[in-house]
Coordinates of C-alpha atoms in Angstrom, one line a residue:
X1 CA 0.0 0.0 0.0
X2 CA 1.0 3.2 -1.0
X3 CA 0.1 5.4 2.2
X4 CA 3.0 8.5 1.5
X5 CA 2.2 11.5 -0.3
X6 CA 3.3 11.2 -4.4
X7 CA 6.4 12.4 -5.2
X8 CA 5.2 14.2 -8.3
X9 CA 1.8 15.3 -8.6
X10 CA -0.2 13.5 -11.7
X11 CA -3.9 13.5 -12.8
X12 CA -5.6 10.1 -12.7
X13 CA -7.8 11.4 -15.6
X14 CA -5.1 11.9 -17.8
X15 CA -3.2 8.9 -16.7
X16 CA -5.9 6.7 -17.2
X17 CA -7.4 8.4 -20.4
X18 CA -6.3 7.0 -23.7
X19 CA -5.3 9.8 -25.0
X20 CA -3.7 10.2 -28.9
X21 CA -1.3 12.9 -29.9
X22 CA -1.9 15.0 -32.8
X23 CA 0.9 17.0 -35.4
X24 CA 1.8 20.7 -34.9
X25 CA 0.8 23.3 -37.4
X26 CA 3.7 23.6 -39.4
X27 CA 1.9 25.9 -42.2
X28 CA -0.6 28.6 -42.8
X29 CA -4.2 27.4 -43.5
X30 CA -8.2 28.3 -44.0
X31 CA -11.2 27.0 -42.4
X32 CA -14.5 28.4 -41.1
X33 CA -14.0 28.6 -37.4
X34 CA -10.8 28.3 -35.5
X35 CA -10.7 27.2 -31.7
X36 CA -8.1 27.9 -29.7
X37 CA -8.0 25.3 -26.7
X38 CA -8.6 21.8 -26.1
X39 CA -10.3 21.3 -23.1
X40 CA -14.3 21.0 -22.4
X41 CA -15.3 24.4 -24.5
X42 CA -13.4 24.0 -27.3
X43 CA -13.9 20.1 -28.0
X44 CA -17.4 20.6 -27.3
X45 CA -17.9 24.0 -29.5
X46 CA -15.8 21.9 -32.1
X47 CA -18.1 18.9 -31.8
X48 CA -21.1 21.1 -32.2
X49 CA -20.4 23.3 -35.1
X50 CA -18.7 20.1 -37.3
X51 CA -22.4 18.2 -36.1
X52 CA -23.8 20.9 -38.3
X53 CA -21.1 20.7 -41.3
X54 CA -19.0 24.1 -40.3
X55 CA -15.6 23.6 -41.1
X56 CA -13.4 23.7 -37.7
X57 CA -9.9 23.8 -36.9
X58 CA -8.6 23.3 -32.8
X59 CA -5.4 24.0 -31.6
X60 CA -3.9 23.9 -28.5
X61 CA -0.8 25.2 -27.0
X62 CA 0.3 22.1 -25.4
X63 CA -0.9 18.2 -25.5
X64 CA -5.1 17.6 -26.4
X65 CA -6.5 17.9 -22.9
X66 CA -3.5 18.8 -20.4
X67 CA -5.0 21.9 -19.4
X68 CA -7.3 22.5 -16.8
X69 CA -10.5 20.4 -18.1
X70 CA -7.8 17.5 -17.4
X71 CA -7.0 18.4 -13.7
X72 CA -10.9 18.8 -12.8
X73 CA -13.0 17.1 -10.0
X74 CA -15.4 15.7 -13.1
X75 CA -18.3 16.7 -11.0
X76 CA -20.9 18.1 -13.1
X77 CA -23.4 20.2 -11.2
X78 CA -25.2 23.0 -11.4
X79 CA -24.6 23.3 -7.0
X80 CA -21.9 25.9 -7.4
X81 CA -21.8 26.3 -3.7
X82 CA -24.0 29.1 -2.0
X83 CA -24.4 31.3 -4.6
X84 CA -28.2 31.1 -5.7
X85 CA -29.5 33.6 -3.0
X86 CA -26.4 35.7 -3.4
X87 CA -26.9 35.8 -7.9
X88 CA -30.6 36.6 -6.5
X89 CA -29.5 39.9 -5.0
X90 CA -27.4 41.1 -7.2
X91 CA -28.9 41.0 -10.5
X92 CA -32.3 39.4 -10.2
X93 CA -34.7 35.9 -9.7
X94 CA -35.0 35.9 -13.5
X95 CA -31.3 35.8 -14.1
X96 CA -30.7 33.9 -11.3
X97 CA -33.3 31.5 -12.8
X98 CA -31.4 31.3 -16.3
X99 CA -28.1 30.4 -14.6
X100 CA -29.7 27.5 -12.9
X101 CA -31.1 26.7 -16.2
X102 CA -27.7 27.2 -18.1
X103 CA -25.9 24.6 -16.1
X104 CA -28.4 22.0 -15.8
X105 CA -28.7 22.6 -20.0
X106 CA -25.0 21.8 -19.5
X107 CA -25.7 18.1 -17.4
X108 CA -28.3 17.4 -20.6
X109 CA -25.9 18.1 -22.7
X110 CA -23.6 16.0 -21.3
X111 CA -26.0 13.0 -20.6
X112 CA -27.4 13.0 -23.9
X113 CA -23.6 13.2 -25.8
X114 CA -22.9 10.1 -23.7
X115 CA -25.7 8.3 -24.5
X116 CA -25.9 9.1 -28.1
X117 CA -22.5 7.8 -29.6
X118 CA -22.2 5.6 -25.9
X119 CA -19.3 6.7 -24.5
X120 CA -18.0 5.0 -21.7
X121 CA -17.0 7.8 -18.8
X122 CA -18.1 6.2 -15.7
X123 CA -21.0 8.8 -15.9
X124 CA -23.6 8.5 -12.9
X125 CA -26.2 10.5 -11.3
X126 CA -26.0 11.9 -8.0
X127 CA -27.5 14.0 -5.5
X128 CA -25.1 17.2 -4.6
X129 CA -24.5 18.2 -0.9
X130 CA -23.6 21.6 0.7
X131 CA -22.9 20.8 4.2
X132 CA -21.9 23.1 7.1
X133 CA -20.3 22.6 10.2
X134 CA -19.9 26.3 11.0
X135 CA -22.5 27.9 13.2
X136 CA -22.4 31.3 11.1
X137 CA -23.1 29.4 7.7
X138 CA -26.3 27.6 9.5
X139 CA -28.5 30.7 8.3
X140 CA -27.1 31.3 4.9
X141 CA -27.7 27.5 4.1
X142 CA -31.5 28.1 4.7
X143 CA -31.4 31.4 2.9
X144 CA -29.8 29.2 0.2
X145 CA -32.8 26.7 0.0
X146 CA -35.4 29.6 0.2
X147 CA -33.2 30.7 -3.0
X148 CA -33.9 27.3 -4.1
X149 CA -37.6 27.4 -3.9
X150 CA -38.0 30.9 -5.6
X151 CA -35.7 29.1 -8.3
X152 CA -37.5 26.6 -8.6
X153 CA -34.6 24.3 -8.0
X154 CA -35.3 20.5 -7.2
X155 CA -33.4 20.8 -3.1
X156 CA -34.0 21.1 0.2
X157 CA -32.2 21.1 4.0
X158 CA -31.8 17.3 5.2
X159 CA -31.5 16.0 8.4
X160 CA -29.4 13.0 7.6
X161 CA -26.4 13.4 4.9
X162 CA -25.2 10.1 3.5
X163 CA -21.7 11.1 4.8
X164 CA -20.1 10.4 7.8
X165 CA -18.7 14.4 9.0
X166 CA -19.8 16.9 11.6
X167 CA -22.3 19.0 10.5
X168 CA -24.5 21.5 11.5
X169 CA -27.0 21.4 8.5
X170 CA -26.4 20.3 5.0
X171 CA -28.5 21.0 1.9
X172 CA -29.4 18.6 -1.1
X173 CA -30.0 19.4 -4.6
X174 CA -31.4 16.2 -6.7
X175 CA -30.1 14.8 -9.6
X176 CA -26.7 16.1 -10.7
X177 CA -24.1 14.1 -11.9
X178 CA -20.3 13.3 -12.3
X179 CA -17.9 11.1 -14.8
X180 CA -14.4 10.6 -16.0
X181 CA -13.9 13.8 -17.9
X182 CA -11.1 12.5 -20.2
X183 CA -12.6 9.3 -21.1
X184 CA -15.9 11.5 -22.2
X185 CA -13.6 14.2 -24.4
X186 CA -11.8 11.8 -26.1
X187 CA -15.2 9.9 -27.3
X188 CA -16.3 13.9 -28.0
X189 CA -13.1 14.5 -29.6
X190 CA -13.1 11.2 -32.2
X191 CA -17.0 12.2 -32.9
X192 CA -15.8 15.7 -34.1
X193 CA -12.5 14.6 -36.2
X194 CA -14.7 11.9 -37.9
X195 CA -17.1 14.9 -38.9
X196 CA -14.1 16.9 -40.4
X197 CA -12.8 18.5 -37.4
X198 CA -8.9 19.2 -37.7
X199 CA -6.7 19.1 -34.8
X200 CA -3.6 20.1 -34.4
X201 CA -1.4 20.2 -30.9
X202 CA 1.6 22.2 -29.5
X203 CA 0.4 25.2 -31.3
X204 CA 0.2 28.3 -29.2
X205 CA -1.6 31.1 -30.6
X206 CA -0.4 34.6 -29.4
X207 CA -2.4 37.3 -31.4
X208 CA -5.2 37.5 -33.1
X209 CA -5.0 39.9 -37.1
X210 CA -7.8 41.7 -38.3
X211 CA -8.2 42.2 -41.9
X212 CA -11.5 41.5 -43.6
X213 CA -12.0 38.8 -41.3
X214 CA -9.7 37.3 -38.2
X215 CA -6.7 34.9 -38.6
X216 CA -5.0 33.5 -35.7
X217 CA -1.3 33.5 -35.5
X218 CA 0.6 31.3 -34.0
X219 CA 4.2 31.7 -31.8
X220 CA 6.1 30.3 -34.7
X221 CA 4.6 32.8 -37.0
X222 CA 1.6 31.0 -39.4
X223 CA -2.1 32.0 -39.5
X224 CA -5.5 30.4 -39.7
X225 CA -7.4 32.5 -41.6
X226 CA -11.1 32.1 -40.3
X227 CA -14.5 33.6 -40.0
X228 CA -15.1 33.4 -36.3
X229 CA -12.7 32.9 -33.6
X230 CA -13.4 30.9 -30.2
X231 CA -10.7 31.4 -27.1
X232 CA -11.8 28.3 -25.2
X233 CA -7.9 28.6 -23.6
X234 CA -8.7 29.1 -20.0
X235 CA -7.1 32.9 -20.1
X236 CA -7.5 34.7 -23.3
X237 CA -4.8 35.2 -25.3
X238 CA -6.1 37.6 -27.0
X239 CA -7.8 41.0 -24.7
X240 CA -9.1 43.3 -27.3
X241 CA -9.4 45.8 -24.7
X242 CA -11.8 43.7 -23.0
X243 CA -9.3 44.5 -20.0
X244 CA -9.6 41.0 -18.4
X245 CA -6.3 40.8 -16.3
X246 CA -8.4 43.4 -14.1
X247 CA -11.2 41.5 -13.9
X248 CA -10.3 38.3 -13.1
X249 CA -8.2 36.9 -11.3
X250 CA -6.6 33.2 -10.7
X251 CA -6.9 30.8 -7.5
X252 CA -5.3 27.2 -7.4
X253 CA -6.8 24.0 -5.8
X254 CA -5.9 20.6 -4.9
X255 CA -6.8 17.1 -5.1
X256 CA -6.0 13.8 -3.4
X257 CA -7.2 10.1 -4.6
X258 CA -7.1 7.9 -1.6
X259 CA -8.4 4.6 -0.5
X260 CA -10.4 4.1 2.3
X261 CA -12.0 0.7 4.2
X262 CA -14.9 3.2 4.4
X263 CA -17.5 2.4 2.0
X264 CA -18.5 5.4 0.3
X265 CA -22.1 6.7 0.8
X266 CA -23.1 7.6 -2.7
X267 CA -23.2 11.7 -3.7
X268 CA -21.7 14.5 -3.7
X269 CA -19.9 16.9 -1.6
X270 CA -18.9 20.7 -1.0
X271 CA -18.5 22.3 2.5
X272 CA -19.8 25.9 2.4
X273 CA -16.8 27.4 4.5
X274 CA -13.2 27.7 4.6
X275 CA -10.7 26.0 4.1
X276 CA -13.3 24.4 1.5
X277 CA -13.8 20.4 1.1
X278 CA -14.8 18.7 -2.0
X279 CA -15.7 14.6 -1.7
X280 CA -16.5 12.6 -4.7
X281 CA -16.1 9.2 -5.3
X282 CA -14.2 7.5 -8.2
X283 CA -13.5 4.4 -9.5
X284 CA -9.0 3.6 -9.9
X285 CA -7.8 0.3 -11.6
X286 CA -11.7 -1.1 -10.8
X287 CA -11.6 -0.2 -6.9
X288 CA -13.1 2.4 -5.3
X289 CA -11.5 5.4 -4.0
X290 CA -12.2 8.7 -2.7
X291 CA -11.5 11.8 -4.5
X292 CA -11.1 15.2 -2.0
X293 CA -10.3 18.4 -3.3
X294 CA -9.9 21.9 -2.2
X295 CA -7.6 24.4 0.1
X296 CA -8.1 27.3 -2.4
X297 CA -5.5 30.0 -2.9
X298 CA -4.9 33.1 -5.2
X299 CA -1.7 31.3 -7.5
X300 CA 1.6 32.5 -6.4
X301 CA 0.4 33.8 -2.9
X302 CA 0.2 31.8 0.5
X303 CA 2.1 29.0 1.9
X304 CA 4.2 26.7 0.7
X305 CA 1.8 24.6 -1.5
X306 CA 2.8 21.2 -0.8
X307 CA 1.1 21.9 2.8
X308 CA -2.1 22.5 1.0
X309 CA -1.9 18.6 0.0
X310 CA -1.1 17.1 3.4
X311 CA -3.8 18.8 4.7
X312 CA -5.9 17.5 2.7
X313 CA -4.1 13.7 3.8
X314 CA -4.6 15.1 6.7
X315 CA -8.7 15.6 6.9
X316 CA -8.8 12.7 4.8
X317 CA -7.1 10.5 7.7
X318 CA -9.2 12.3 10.3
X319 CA -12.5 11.3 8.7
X320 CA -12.0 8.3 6.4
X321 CA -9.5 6.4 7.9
X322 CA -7.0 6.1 4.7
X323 CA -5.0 3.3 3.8
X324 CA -3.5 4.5 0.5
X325 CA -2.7 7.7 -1.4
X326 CA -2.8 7.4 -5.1
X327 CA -2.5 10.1 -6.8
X328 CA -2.1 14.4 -6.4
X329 CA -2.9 16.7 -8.7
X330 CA -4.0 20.3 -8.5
X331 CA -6.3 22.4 -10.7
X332 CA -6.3 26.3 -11.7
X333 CA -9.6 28.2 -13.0
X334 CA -10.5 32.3 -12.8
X335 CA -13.1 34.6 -11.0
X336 CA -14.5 36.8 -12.2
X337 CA -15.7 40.1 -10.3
X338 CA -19.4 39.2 -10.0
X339 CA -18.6 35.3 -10.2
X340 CA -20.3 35.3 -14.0
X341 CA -18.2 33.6 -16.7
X342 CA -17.3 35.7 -19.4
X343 CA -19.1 33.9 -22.3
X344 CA -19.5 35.6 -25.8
X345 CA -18.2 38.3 -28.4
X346 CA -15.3 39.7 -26.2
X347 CA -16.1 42.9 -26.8
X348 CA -19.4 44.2 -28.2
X349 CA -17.7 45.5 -31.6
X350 CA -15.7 42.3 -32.1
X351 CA -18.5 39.8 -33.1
X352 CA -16.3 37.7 -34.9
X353 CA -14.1 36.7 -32.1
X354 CA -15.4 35.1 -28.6
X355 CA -14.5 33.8 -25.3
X356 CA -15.6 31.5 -22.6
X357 CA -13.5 32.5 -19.4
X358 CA -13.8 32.7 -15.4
X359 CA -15.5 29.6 -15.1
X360 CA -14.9 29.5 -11.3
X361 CA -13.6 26.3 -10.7
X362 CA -17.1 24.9 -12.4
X363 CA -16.2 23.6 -15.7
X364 CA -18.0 21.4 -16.6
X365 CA -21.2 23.0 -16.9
X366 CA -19.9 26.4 -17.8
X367 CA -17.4 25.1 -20.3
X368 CA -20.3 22.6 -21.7
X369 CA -23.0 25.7 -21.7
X370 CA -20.2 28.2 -23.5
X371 CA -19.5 26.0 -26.2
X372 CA -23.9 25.7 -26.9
X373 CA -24.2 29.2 -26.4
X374 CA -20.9 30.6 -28.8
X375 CA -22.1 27.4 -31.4
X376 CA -26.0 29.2 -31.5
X377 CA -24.4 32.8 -32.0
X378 CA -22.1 31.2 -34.9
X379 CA -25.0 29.3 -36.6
X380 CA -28.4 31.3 -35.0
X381 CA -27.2 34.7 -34.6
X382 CA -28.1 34.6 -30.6
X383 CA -28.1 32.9 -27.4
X384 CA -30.8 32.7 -24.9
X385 CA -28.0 33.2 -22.6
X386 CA -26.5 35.8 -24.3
X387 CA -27.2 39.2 -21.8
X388 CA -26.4 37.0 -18.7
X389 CA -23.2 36.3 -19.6
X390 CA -22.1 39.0 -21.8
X391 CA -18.1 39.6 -21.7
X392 CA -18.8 43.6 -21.7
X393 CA -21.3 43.3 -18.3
X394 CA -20.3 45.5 -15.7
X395 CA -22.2 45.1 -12.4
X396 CA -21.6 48.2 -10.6
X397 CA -22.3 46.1 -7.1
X398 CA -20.6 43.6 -6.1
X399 CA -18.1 44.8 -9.0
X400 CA -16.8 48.2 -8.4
X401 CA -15.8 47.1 -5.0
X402 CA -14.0 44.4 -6.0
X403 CA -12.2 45.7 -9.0
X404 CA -11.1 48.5 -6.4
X405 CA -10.0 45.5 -4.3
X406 CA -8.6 42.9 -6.5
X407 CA -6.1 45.4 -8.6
X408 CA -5.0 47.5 -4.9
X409 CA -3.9 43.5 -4.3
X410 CA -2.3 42.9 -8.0
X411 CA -0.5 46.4 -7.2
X412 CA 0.8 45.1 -3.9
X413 CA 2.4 42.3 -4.9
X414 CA 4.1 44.2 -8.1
X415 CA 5.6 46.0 -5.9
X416 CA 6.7 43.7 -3.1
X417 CA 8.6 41.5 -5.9
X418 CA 10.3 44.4 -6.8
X419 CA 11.2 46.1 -3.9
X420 CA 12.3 42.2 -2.3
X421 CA 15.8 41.9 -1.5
X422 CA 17.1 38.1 -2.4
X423 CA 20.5 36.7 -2.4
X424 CA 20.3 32.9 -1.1
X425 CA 23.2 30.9 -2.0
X426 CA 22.4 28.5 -4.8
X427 CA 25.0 25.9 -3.5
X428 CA 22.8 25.7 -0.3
X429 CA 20.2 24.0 -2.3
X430 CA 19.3 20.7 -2.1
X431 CA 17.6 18.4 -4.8
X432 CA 14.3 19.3 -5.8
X433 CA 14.5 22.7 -4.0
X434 CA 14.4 25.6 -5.5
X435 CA 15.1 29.5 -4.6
X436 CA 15.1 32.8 -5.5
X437 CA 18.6 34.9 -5.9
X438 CA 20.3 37.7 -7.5
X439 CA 22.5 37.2 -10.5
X440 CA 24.0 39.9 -12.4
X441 CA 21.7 41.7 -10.6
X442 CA 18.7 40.2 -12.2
X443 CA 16.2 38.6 -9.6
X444 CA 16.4 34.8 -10.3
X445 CA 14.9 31.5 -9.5
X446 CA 16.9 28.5 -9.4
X447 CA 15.5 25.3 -9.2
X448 CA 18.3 21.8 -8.6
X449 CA 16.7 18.4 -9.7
X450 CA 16.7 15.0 -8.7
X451 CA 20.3 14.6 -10.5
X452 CA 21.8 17.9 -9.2
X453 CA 21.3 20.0 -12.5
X454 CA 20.5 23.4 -12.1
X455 CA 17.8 25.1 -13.8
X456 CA 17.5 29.0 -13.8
X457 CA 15.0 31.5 -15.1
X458 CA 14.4 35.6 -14.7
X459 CA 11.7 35.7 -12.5
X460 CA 9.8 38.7 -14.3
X461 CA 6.6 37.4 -15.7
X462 CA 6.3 38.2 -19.4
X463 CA 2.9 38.9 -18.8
X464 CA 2.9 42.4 -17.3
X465 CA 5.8 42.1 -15.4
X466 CA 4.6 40.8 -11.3
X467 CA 7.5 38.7 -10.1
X468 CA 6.7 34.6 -9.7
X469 CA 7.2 32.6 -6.9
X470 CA 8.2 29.3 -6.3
X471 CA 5.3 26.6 -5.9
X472 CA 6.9 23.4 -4.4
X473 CA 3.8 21.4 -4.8
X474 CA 4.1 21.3 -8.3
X475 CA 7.4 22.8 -8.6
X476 CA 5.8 25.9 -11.1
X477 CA 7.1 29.1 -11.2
X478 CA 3.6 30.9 -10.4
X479 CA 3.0 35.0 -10.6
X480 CA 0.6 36.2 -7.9
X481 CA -0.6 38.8 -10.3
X482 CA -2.6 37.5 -12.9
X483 CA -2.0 33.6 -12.6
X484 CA 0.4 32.5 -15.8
X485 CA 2.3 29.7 -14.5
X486 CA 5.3 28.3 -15.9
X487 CA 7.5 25.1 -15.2
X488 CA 10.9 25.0 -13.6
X489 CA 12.6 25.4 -17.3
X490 CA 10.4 28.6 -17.7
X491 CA 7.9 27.2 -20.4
X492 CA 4.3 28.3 -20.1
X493 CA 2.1 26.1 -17.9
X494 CA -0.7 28.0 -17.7
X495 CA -1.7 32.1 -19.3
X496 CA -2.3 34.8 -19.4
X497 CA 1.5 34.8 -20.7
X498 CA 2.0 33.9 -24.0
X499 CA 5.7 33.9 -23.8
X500 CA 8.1 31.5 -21.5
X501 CA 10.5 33.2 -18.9
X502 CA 13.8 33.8 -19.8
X503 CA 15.8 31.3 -19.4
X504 CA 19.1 32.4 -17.7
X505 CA 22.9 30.8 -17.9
X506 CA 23.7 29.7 -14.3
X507 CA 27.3 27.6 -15.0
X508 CA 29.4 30.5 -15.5
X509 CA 28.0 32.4 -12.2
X510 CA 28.3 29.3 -10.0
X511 CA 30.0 25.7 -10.2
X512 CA 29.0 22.8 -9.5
X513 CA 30.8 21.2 -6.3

């Protein structure tokens, strides 16, 4: 039994996916539509429009599905913790309403893909729990599931939860569901290649052109000339004065698979307070584990983010009574200032270009309900949805307060990286360590591997210039700012960046002992 914490984090989903690798574009080309990521949005928006004979090309800057869709929780839920009553005040029961009805569009969706071409993803319905065991959440859970009722949502307050935690009051809605993400994309993905869909992989896009109609270029310099454009790449890579980095910003979570002699109870489950607990079940190598998620975080700020995995171990052991840890992985995903996506034309004079962004750590609804709603205003014109999740909404409350808010923090932490004094001796480090240090007076991180190599970078992220910082979880070099993320060598992990960190010659500043 494997009861110690992974060396290296890894996704079961992607480990356990078969996944197939696809060529880089090595020329200029035509088509209809071009997506840009390959996650849930853009497979399914690909999927969609080649189902009704558009000609589509995806790229993505790394490997088919190693982004975020590939480091989910695979629940798939319309429960997006207690937020019904809070949508409710600020902007309405009738918007409120069509959010609900977005997301559980999304689980149809989903079920009905499945089923169709009968795709084999583990998918199973489940009830959806927000449990409490803090006395000042008691009252907002009610409020919640008087939210539900004006809703119309299918929940209520239960007395007995299926699992086995202290809580103070817990709340049910019926009927959601959760699967094996990869294994369900990949069935997408061969459905939308064998209707002409063209895929290519380890293709970054950096820019979008405007002539008489959009091309996307690419980092090594071709185009795909196009009609429409769809940024389904987590962070767009492409603004348009849409001004996103201030109205977003990026938070990092974590995920543990263990075993337990516990028998799972069936459902599944969110805590409604801090630090926040996720529980799923999932099915490794034909066994049942446990899947727990959560300790949230704004990237590149907090502690050292290894401790955010042990303490999930550590709840886990508390609770459940592990006997094995499989697997660690962590995820990434944006908020945005009123917790909307941004789903649509990105700005309202560039109808020919859209984006499906600040999905909120939800996914798989809001990825599955962007890539409907963009696919009805390629072929329809419109979207139902359209005004609710409009990219160029601006909610004056909550969201003046916490633009005001969020940039006064981006600002802060600018400044701190460039005001911080650092000069640790690199041949203090030990293996798999990493630091940050002066050299030739540029501020640099140093990472040493397993076999004593050293691996520098200039710390400055090429995105607007906030300083990274070391994450030893998944040894990333992550900028508190705006969220790009980049691996120990420098290359880009995750945007807004669309250019890797310098990398920076080490061997003639220090020797090797």
């Amino acid at each position: 039994m494997n009861s110690k914490m992974p060396q290296f984090p890894e996704s079961y989903w992607r480990k356990s996916a078969a996944l197939k690798t696809y060529s880089k574009l090595e020329e200029t080309i035509q088509t209809e539509v071009a997506i840009v990521g390959g996650g849930i949005t853009g497979i399914t928006a690909a999927y969609m429009l080649a189902q009704k004979g558009v000609d589509v090309v995806l790229i993505d800057a790394g490997p088919i599905l190693e982004g975020t869709t590939g480091h989910t929780t695979g629940k798939i839920t319309a429960q997006h913790g207690l937020i019904y009553d809070e949508l409710i005040q600020h902007i309405g029961v009738e918007k409120a309403k069509q959010y609900y009805q977005a997301n559980t569009k999304a689980i149809q969706i989903i079920q009905s893909i499945s089923k169709e071409h009968q795709i084999n993803c583990d998918l199973k319905t489940e009830d959806a729990f927000i449990y409490t065991n803090a006395q000042d959440k008691v009252a907002q859970l009610a409020k919640e599931e008087e939210a539900y009722q004006k809703l119309g949502i299918q929940g209520e307050i239960v007395q007995n939860m299926p699992l086995d935690v202290p809580y103070m009051s817990a709340l049910k809605m019926s009927d959601q569901a959760q699967f094996h993400p990869l294994k369900y994309l990949t069935g997408v993905l061969e459905q939308a290649i064998a209707k002409g869909l063209k895929v290519y992989e380890n293709t970054a896009a950096i820019d979008i052109e405007y002539q008489r109609n959009p091309a996307v270029v690419t980092r090594d310099g071709h185009r795909i000339h196009c009609e429409q454009v769809i940024q389904a790449s987590h962070y767009p890579f492409y603004d348009g004065e849409a001004f996103f980095p201030t109205r977003m910003y990026a938070e990092r979570a974590y995920i543990i698979a263990v075993k337990s002699p516990t028998q799972f109870p069936g459902g599944m489950y969110i805590n409604a307070e801090q630090p926040t607990r996720s529980i799923r079940e999932v099915t490794i190598y034909e066994e049942p584990y446990w899947l727990i998620a959560g300790e949230n975080h704004k990237t590149g700020q907090g502690i050292s983010t290894i401790k955010h995995y042990e303490a999930l171990e550590t709840f886990a052991k508390e609770h459940f009574s592990i006997e094995e840890l499989q697997y660690r992985w962590s995820a990434q995903d944006l908020t945005t200032l009123d917790k909307l996506p941004y789903i649509g034309p990105v700005t309202r004079g560039q109808n020919r270009v859209f984006v499906a962004t600040g999905f909120r750590k939800w996914g798989m609804t809001h990825g599955t309900i962007a890539a409907k709603m963009i696919t009805d205003f390629i072929v329809e014109g419109d979207s139902p949805y359209a005004e609710l999740y409009t990219p160029s909404r601006f909610q004056a409350d909550p969201s003046l307060r916490k633009l005001v808010s969020f940039n006064t923090d981006v600002a802060k932490h600018l400044i701190k990286g460039k005001l911080e004094f650092t000069n640790e001796n690199v041949k203090n480090l030990t293996t798999d360590e990493a630091t940050i240090t002066r050299i030739n007076g540029k501020r640099t991180g140093v990472y040493k591997d397993q076999e004593e190599k050293l691996f520098a970078v200039d710390t400055t992220c090429t995105h607007l210039g906030c300083e990274v910082e070391w994450n030893s979880g998944d040894r990333t070099w992550d900028c508190p700012c705006h969220g790009s993320r980049f691996t120990y060598t420098g290359d880009i992990v995750n945007g807004p960046a669309t250019e890797p960190l310098k990398q920076i010659d080490i061997q003639s500043s220090y020797k090797q002992p």
